[in-house]
Each structure stands twice: as structure tokens, then as C-alpha cells.
Amino acid sequence: MMILTMEKRYCSTPKEIYYLDYVDRKLFMYTGTGVYRIMKTLAECEELLWNYGFVRVSKSNLINIFRIKQLKPDLNMKVYAYFDNGERICVNRSYKKEFDQYLQKMRRMV
Amino acid sequence: MKEYFKNLALMIFMSYTLVSVSTAIINIIFGGQTNNMNELMMFVICIIASVVLSLHRLFDSISPLAMMVIQYLLACVLIAVMLFIVSQFDTITIQGWLDLYRSFTIPYVILAGVYYYSVFADTKKEDSIIKDLQKRAG
């Protein structure tokens, strides 16, 4: 998958991406080698990557379920997806139903 | 909006039916009695609880635990308003106030505990599905 970044064209497989984060009207891709700004919208990436394990967990995040190290709730009941690079993303309550449905769909596909 | 009110009405009628039937069963077992005012108050409390709980989408950005506490406090305020209105027509003693708050708090805490547990149980299930998917995908 070729991803156009601000600096240069960056060739990436979806497997390398931990998650996408939409901040200040810019979309960033977090990979093992670094953070890259990509010139697409979150909705476009969601459509492109749904087949590769990417699911929307909040208004500004798309995460790769194949890079999740652990899904764990905090004591204050917020659910976080922990990645193997040490970072974590909150799974918003409003997206829980779609998240569950996505996992069931992937279970049938894989 | 229409969908919201439809779901709210469903929640109110379901919760009132549950509370009413449970009260009837408890009264049969323990020989208690109820009256029209009690039934009306139960219905109003069901409305208050359903409305407050249906506002959960407003609290998306804060933690569920904080949301439960805020909703409980909001419900307490609304119940206080209700009791104040009732006290204009009938006498309510301090014990009456305490009994009503106790009757509201105990089920709320139990249901909150059930919800708390369900968040942990659901997350554990999702985590195991993800690990299974990762294993299958190699």
C-alpha cells in the first residue's frame, strides 16, 4: 500500500501500522518506524483498511486490531487498546457496538 | 429525536412494570401494602431514572465511573424536587425522605455494580477474540 506523506511517498503494509490519529485537521499514521502524516481522510482510510483489521474506535482514531497487545479497562471503566510499542488508545463507548460487530465479522472472515 | 423518545418510553414502561411487579411479589411474601400515592411515586421515579440514564451519550468524553456518579447526583436532585412538590400536598417526614433515597440508592448501586462487572467481562471477551484472530492470522 502506497501512502502519500508530507515528506515523501512511503511504502507501507497495513501490518506495520499501529493506528491512525486525526489531530488538528491532520491525519497521522503511527508505525514501528515513526509517525507519518498522510494525505487522506479518516473515512477514506477506514474504507481502504477495514479488510486489514482496522476499526474505528473514536471520532479521531482507527486502530489495527492485529497490533493490539491487550484490551483492558481502567479502574474508571474506560477501555483502552494497548499496543506493543507501549502506546494506548481509548475505545470510546459510543463505538463499542460497531467494535464488537467488527470483531465478529473478522472472526468469520479469518 | 423520534427514536430517542420511542426508546425512552420503552425504558420507562419496562422499568415501571418490573418495579411494580417486584413490589407486588414482595408485598405478597412479606404481607406489605401499597397505595395509589406510592404507585405514582414509583412511576415518577422510573421516569426520572430512565431520563437520567438515557443522557449517557452526553458523557462520552468522561469516564463511565464519573458518569455514573454524576447521573446518580442528578437523579437525587430531581427526586428532591419531586419530594418537594409532593410535600406541598402531603406531609413527608425526614424518615420518609431517607427511606425514599435508600429505596432509590440500593437498586442503583446494585445495577451500577452489575454494569461495572459487565464492562470488565465484555472487555475480557473482546481481548480473547482479538488474541484468537491474531493467532489465526499468524
Coordinates of C-alpha atoms in Angstrom, one line a residue:
Chain A
M1 CA 0.0 0.0 0.0
M2 CA 1.5 3.3 -1.1
I3 CA 0.9 6.1 1.4
L4 CA 1.5 9.7 0.4
T5 CA 3.1 11.6 3.2
M6 CA 4.1 15.2 3.6
E7 CA 7.8 14.4 3.2
K8 CA 7.8 11.6 0.6
R9 CA 6.0 8.6 -0.6
Y10 CA 6.0 6.0 2.0
C11 CA 5.5 2.4 1.2
S12 CA 3.8 0.6 3.9
T13 CA 1.9 -2.6 4.5
P14 CA -1.1 -2.3 6.8
K15 CA 0.6 -4.8 9.2
E16 CA 3.2 -2.1 10.1
I17 CA 0.6 0.4 11.2
Y18 CA -0.5 0.6 14.8
Y19 CA -3.2 3.2 14.5
L20 CA -4.3 6.4 12.7
D21 CA -4.9 9.6 14.6
Y22 CA -6.7 12.6 13.4
V23 CA -5.4 15.7 15.2
D24 CA -5.7 19.4 14.3
R25 CA -7.3 18.5 10.9
K26 CA -4.4 16.3 10.0
L27 CA -4.2 12.6 9.8
F28 CA -1.2 10.8 11.2
M29 CA -0.2 7.2 10.8
Y30 CA 1.8 5.6 13.7
T31 CA 4.1 2.8 12.6
G32 CA 7.0 0.9 14.2
T33 CA 9.5 3.2 12.3
G34 CA 7.8 6.5 13.1
V35 CA 4.9 8.8 12.7
Y36 CA 3.8 10.0 9.2
R37 CA 1.3 12.5 8.1
I38 CA -0.9 11.0 5.4
M39 CA -2.9 12.9 2.8
K40 CA -6.2 11.1 3.1
T41 CA -9.2 11.5 5.4
L42 CA -10.0 9.1 8.2
A43 CA -13.2 7.9 6.5
E44 CA -11.2 7.1 3.3
C45 CA -8.7 5.1 5.4
E46 CA -11.5 3.3 7.2
E47 CA -12.9 2.2 3.9
L48 CA -9.5 1.2 2.5
L49 CA -8.3 -0.6 5.6
W50 CA -11.3 -2.3 7.1
N51 CA -10.3 -5.6 5.5
Y52 CA -6.9 -5.4 7.1
G53 CA -8.0 -5.3 10.7
F54 CA -8.6 -1.6 11.0
V55 CA -11.6 -0.5 13.0
R56 CA -12.9 2.9 14.2
V57 CA -12.8 3.3 18.0
S58 CA -13.5 7.0 18.3
K59 CA -14.1 10.1 16.3
S60 CA -10.4 10.5 15.6
N61 CA -8.9 7.1 15.8
L62 CA -8.7 4.0 13.6
I63 CA -6.8 1.1 15.2
N64 CA -5.2 -2.1 13.8
I65 CA -6.5 -5.0 15.9
F66 CA -3.6 -7.2 14.8
R67 CA -1.2 -4.9 16.6
I68 CA -3.1 -4.8 19.8
K69 CA -1.1 -6.3 22.7
Q70 CA -4.0 -6.2 25.1
L71 CA -7.5 -4.7 25.5
K72 CA -8.1 -3.7 29.1
P73 CA -10.4 -1.5 31.1
D74 CA -9.1 1.1 33.6
L75 CA -10.5 1.3 37.1
N76 CA -12.6 4.2 35.9
M77 CA -14.1 1.9 33.3
K78 CA -12.6 3.4 30.2
V79 CA -11.5 0.7 27.8
Y80 CA -8.0 1.0 26.3
A81 CA -6.3 -0.8 23.5
Y82 CA -2.6 -1.3 24.4
F83 CA -0.1 -1.7 21.6
D84 CA 3.2 -3.4 21.7
N85 CA 5.1 -0.1 21.3
G86 CA 3.8 1.0 24.7
E87 CA 1.1 3.3 23.5
R88 CA -2.6 3.1 24.2
I89 CA -5.8 4.3 22.5
C90 CA -9.2 4.7 24.3
V91 CA -12.1 2.7 22.8
N92 CA -15.0 5.1 23.0
R93 CA -18.2 3.8 24.5
S94 CA -20.2 5.1 21.5
Y95 CA -18.2 2.9 19.2
K96 CA -18.4 -0.2 21.3
K97 CA -21.2 -1.8 19.4
E98 CA -19.5 -1.3 16.0
F99 CA -16.3 -2.6 17.5
D100 CA -17.9 -5.8 18.7
Q101 CA -19.7 -6.3 15.3
Y102 CA -16.4 -5.8 13.6
L103 CA -14.6 -8.4 15.7
Q104 CA -17.4 -10.9 15.0
K105 CA -17.2 -10.1 11.2
M106 CA -13.4 -10.6 11.2
R107 CA -13.8 -13.8 13.2
R108 CA -16.0 -15.2 10.4
M109 CA -13.6 -14.0 7.7
V110 CA -10.2 -15.1 9.1
Chain B
M1 CA -35.2 12.5 18.2
K2 CA -38.3 10.4 17.5
E3 CA -36.2 7.2 18.0
Y4 CA -34.9 8.7 21.3
F5 CA -38.4 9.3 22.7
K6 CA -39.5 5.9 21.5
N7 CA -36.6 4.2 23.3
L8 CA -37.2 6.3 26.4
A9 CA -40.9 5.5 26.6
L10 CA -40.0 1.8 26.2
M11 CA -37.4 2.1 29.0
I12 CA -39.9 3.8 31.3
F13 CA -42.7 1.3 30.8
M14 CA -40.4 -1.7 31.1
S15 CA -38.8 -0.4 34.3
Y16 CA -42.1 0.5 35.8
T17 CA -43.6 -2.9 35.0
L18 CA -40.6 -4.6 36.6
V19 CA -40.6 -2.4 39.7
S20 CA -44.4 -2.7 40.1
V21 CA -44.5 -6.5 39.7
S22 CA -41.5 -6.9 42.1
T23 CA -43.2 -4.7 44.7
A24 CA -46.4 -6.8 44.4
I25 CA -44.4 -10.0 44.9
I26 CA -42.5 -8.7 47.9
N27 CA -45.8 -7.4 49.4
I28 CA -47.4 -10.8 48.9
I29 CA -44.4 -12.6 50.5
F30 CA -43.9 -10.2 53.4
G31 CA -47.5 -9.1 53.8
G32 CA -46.9 -5.4 53.0
Q33 CA -49.3 -3.0 51.4
T34 CA -49.1 -0.1 49.0
N35 CA -51.3 2.8 48.0
N36 CA -52.0 5.0 45.0
M37 CA -49.5 7.6 46.0
N38 CA -46.8 5.0 46.3
E39 CA -47.6 3.7 42.8
L40 CA -47.5 7.2 41.3
M41 CA -44.2 8.0 43.0
M42 CA -42.7 4.7 41.7
F43 CA -43.8 5.7 38.2
V44 CA -42.3 9.2 38.5
I45 CA -39.0 7.7 39.9
C46 CA -38.9 5.3 36.9
I47 CA -39.3 8.3 34.6
I48 CA -36.5 10.2 36.4
A49 CA -34.2 7.3 36.3
S50 CA -34.9 6.5 32.6
V51 CA -34.4 10.1 31.5
V52 CA -31.1 10.5 33.5
L53 CA -29.7 7.2 32.2
S54 CA -30.7 8.0 28.6
L55 CA -28.4 11.1 28.8
H56 CA -25.3 8.8 28.8
R57 CA -24.3 10.0 25.3
L58 CA -23.6 13.5 26.8
F59 CA -20.9 12.0 28.9
D60 CA -18.9 10.3 26.2
S61 CA -15.7 12.2 27.0
I62 CA -15.6 11.4 30.7
S63 CA -15.1 8.1 32.4
P64 CA -18.0 5.7 32.9
L65 CA -17.4 5.8 36.7
A66 CA -17.6 9.6 36.8
M67 CA -20.7 9.4 34.6
M68 CA -22.5 7.0 37.0
V69 CA -21.7 9.3 39.9
I70 CA -22.9 12.4 38.1
Q71 CA -26.1 10.6 36.9
Y72 CA -26.8 9.5 40.5
L73 CA -26.4 13.0 41.8
L74 CA -28.6 14.4 39.1
A75 CA -31.3 11.8 39.8
C76 CA -31.1 12.7 43.5
V77 CA -31.7 16.3 42.7
L78 CA -34.7 15.5 40.6
I79 CA -36.1 13.2 43.3
A80 CA -35.6 16.0 45.8
V81 CA -37.6 18.3 43.5
M82 CA -40.4 15.7 43.2
L83 CA -40.5 15.2 47.0
F84 CA -40.7 19.0 47.5
I85 CA -43.7 19.1 45.2
V86 CA -45.4 16.2 47.0
S87 CA -44.7 17.8 50.4
Q88 CA -46.9 20.7 49.3
F89 CA -49.9 18.4 49.2
D90 CA -48.9 15.8 51.9
T91 CA -46.7 15.6 54.9
I92 CA -43.3 13.9 54.4
T93 CA -41.2 13.3 57.5
I94 CA -37.4 13.3 57.4
Q95 CA -37.6 9.5 57.7
G96 CA -39.7 9.5 54.6
W97 CA -37.1 11.3 52.7
L98 CA -34.4 9.0 54.0
D99 CA -36.4 5.9 53.1
L100 CA -37.1 7.1 49.6
Y101 CA -33.4 7.8 49.0
R102 CA -32.5 4.4 50.4
S103 CA -35.0 2.7 48.2
F104 CA -33.5 4.5 45.2
T105 CA -29.9 4.2 46.1
I106 CA -29.8 0.4 46.8
P107 CA -31.1 -0.7 43.4
Y108 CA -28.9 2.0 41.7
V109 CA -25.8 0.7 43.4
I110 CA -26.6 -2.9 42.6
L111 CA -27.3 -2.0 38.9
A112 CA -24.1 0.1 38.7
G113 CA -22.2 -2.8 40.1
V114 CA -23.7 -5.1 37.5
Y115 CA -22.8 -2.6 34.8
Y116 CA -19.2 -2.3 36.2
Y117 CA -18.7 -6.0 36.1
S118 CA -20.2 -6.3 32.6
V119 CA -17.6 -3.8 31.3
F120 CA -14.8 -5.9 32.6
A121 CA -16.4 -9.2 31.4
D122 CA -17.1 -7.8 27.9
T123 CA -13.6 -6.4 27.5
K124 CA -12.1 -9.7 28.6
K125 CA -14.2 -11.5 25.9
E126 CA -13.1 -9.0 23.2
D127 CA -9.5 -9.4 24.2
S128 CA -9.7 -13.1 23.8
I129 CA -11.3 -12.7 20.4
I130 CA -8.5 -10.4 19.3
K131 CA -5.8 -12.8 20.5
D132 CA -7.6 -15.6 18.7
L133 CA -7.7 -13.5 15.5
Q134 CA -4.0 -12.7 15.8
K135 CA -3.2 -16.3 16.2
R136 CA -5.2 -17.4 13.2
A137 CA -3.8 -14.7 11.1
G138 CA -0.3 -15.8 12.0

